[in-house]
Short mmCIF file of C-alpha atoms and ligand atoms in Angstrom, two decimals:
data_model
loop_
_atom_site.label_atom_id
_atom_site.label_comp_id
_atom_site.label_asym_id
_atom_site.label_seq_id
_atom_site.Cartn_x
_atom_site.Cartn_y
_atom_site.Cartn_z
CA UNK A 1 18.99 -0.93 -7.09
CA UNK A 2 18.19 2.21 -8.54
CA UNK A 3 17.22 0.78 -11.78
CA UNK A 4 14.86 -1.74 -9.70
CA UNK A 5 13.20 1.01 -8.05
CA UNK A 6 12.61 2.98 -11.76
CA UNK A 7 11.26 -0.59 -13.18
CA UNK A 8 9.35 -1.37 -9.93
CA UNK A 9 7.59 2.28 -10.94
CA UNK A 10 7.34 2.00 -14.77
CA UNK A 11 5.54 -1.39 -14.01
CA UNK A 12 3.14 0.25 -11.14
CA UNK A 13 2.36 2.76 -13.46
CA UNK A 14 0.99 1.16 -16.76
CA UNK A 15 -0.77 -1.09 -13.95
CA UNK A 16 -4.84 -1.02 -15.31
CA UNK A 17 -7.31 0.78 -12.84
CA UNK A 18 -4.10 2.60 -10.98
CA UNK A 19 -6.29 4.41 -7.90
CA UNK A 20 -3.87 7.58 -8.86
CA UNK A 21 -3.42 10.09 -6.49
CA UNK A 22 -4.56 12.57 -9.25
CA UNK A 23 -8.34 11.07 -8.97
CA UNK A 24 -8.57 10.96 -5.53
CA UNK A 25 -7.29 14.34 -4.10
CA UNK A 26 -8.06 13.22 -0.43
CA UNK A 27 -4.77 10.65 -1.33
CA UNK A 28 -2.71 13.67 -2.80
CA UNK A 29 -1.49 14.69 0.46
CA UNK A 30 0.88 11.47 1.59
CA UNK A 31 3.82 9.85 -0.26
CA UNK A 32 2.04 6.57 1.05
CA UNK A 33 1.25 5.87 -2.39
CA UNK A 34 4.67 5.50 -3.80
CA UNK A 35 5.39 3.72 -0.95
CA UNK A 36 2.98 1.55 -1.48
CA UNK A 37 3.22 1.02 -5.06
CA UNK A 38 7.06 -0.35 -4.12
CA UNK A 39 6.38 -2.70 -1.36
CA UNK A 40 2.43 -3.44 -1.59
CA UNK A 41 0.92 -3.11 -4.94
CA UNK A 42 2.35 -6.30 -6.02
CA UNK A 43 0.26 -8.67 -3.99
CA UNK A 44 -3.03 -6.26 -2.77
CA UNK A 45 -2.54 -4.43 -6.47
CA UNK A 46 -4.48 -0.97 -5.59
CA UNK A 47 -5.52 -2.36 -2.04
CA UNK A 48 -7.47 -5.08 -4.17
CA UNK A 49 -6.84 -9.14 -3.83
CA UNK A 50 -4.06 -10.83 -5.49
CA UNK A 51 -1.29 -12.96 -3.99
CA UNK A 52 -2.25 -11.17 -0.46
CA UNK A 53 -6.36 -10.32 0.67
CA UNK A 54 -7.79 -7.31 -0.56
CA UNK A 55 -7.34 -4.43 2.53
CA UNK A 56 -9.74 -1.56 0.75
CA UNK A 57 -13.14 -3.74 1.58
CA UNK A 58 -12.53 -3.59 5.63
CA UNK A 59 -12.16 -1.14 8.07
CA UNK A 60 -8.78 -2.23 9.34
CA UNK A 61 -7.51 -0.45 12.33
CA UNK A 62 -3.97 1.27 11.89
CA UNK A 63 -1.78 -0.45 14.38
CA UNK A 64 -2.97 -3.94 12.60
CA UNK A 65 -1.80 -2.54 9.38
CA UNK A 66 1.69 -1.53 11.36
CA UNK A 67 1.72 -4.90 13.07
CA UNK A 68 1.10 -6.97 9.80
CA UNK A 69 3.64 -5.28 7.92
CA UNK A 70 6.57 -5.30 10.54
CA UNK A 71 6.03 -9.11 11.68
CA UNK A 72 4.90 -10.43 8.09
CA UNK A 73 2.22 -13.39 8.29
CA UNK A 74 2.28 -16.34 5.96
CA UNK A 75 3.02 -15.55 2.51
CA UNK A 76 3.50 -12.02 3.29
CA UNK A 77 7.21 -11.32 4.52
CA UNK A 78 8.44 -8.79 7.40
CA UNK A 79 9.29 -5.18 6.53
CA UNK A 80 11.98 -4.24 8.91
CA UNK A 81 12.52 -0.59 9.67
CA UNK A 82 15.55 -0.80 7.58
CA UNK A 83 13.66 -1.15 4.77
CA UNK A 84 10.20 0.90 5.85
CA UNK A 85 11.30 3.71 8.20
CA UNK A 86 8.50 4.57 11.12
CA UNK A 87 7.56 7.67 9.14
CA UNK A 88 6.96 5.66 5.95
CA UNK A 89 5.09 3.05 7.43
CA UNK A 90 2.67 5.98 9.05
CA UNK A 91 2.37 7.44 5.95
CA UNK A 92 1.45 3.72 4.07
CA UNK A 93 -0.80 3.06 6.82
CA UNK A 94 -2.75 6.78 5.77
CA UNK A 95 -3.01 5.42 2.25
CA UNK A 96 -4.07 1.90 2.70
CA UNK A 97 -7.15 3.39 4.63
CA UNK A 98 -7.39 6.36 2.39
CA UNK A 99 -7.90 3.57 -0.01
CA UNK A 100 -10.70 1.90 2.17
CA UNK A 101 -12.48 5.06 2.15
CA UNK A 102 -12.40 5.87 -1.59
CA UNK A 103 -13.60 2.54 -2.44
CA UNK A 104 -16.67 2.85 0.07
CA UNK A 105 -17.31 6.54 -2.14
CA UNK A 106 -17.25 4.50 -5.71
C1 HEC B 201 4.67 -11.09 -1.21
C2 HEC B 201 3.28 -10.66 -1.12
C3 HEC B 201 2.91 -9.56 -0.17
C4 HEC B 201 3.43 -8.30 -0.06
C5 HEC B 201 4.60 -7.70 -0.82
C6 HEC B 201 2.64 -7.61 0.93
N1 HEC B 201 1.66 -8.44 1.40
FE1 HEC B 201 0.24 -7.99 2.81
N2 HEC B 201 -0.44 -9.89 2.78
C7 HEC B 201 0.03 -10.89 1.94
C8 HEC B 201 -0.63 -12.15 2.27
C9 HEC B 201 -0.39 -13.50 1.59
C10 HEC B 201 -1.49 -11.86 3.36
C11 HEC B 201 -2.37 -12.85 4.14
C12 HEC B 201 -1.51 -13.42 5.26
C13 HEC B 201 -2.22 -14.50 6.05
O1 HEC B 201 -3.28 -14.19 6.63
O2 HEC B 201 -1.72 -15.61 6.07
C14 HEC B 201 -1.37 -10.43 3.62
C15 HEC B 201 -2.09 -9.76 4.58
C16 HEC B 201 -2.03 -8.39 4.81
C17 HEC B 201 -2.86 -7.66 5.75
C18 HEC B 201 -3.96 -8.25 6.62
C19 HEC B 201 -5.25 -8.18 5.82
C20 HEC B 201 -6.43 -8.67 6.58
O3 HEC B 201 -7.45 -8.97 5.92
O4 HEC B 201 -6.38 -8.78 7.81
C21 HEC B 201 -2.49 -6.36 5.69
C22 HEC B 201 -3.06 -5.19 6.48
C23 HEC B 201 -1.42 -6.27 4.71
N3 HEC B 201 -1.16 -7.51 4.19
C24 HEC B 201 -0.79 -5.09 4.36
C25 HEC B 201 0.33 -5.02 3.53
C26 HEC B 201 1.08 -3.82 3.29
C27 HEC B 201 0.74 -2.45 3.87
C28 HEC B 201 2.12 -4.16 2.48
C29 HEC B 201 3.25 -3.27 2.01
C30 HEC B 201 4.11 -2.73 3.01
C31 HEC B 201 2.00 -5.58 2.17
N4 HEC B 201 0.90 -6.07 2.82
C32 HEC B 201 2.84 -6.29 1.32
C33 HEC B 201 0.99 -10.75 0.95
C34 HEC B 201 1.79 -9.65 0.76
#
């Protein structure tokens, strides 16, 4: 599992365009980022379209980014707070709009 997580980060991080928390200081402050380069990046890579819609070109409310990720929709499955704690899933939340913001400043 542990060896998942490490490859899971090795492959977020030689990801092109990587909105890195080193760019953007206003991201700096959450852990939302790792979190979201484990469970999101790999279908709205950087907040961007791919498998899922892209979430950093609308203003999407909070508790709709809560909602979608604890009842899943579609293609995109469930995450259960076994797997995304409350805290974690405020904290993702943070950086998917932190993400909408930065890409309104570019
Ligand atoms: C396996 C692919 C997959 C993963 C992983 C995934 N998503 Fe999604 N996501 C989708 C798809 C597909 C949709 C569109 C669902 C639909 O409308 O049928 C979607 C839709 C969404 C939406 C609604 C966007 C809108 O325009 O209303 C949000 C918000 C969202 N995802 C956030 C997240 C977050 C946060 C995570 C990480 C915890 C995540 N997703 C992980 C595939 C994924």
């Amino acid at each position: 599992m542990r060896g998942l997580v490490a490859l899971a980060l090795l492959l977020a991080a030689c990801a092109p365009q990587r909105v890195s928390i080193a760019n953007y200081p206003e991201l700096e402050a959450t852990r939302g980022e790792a979190l979201f380069m484990r469970y999101c990046h790999q279908c709205h890579p950087n907040g961007a379209a791919g498998l899922g819609p892209s979430l950093n070109d609308k203003p999407l409310p909070g508790f709709l980014i809560a909602l979608q990720v604890r009842v899943g929709l579609g293609a995109m499955p469930a995450f259960g707070s076994g797997v995304i704690s409350d805290a974690e899933l405020d904290e993702i939340v943070a950086y998917v709009q932190a993400l909408h913001r930065v890409a309104g400043e570019r």
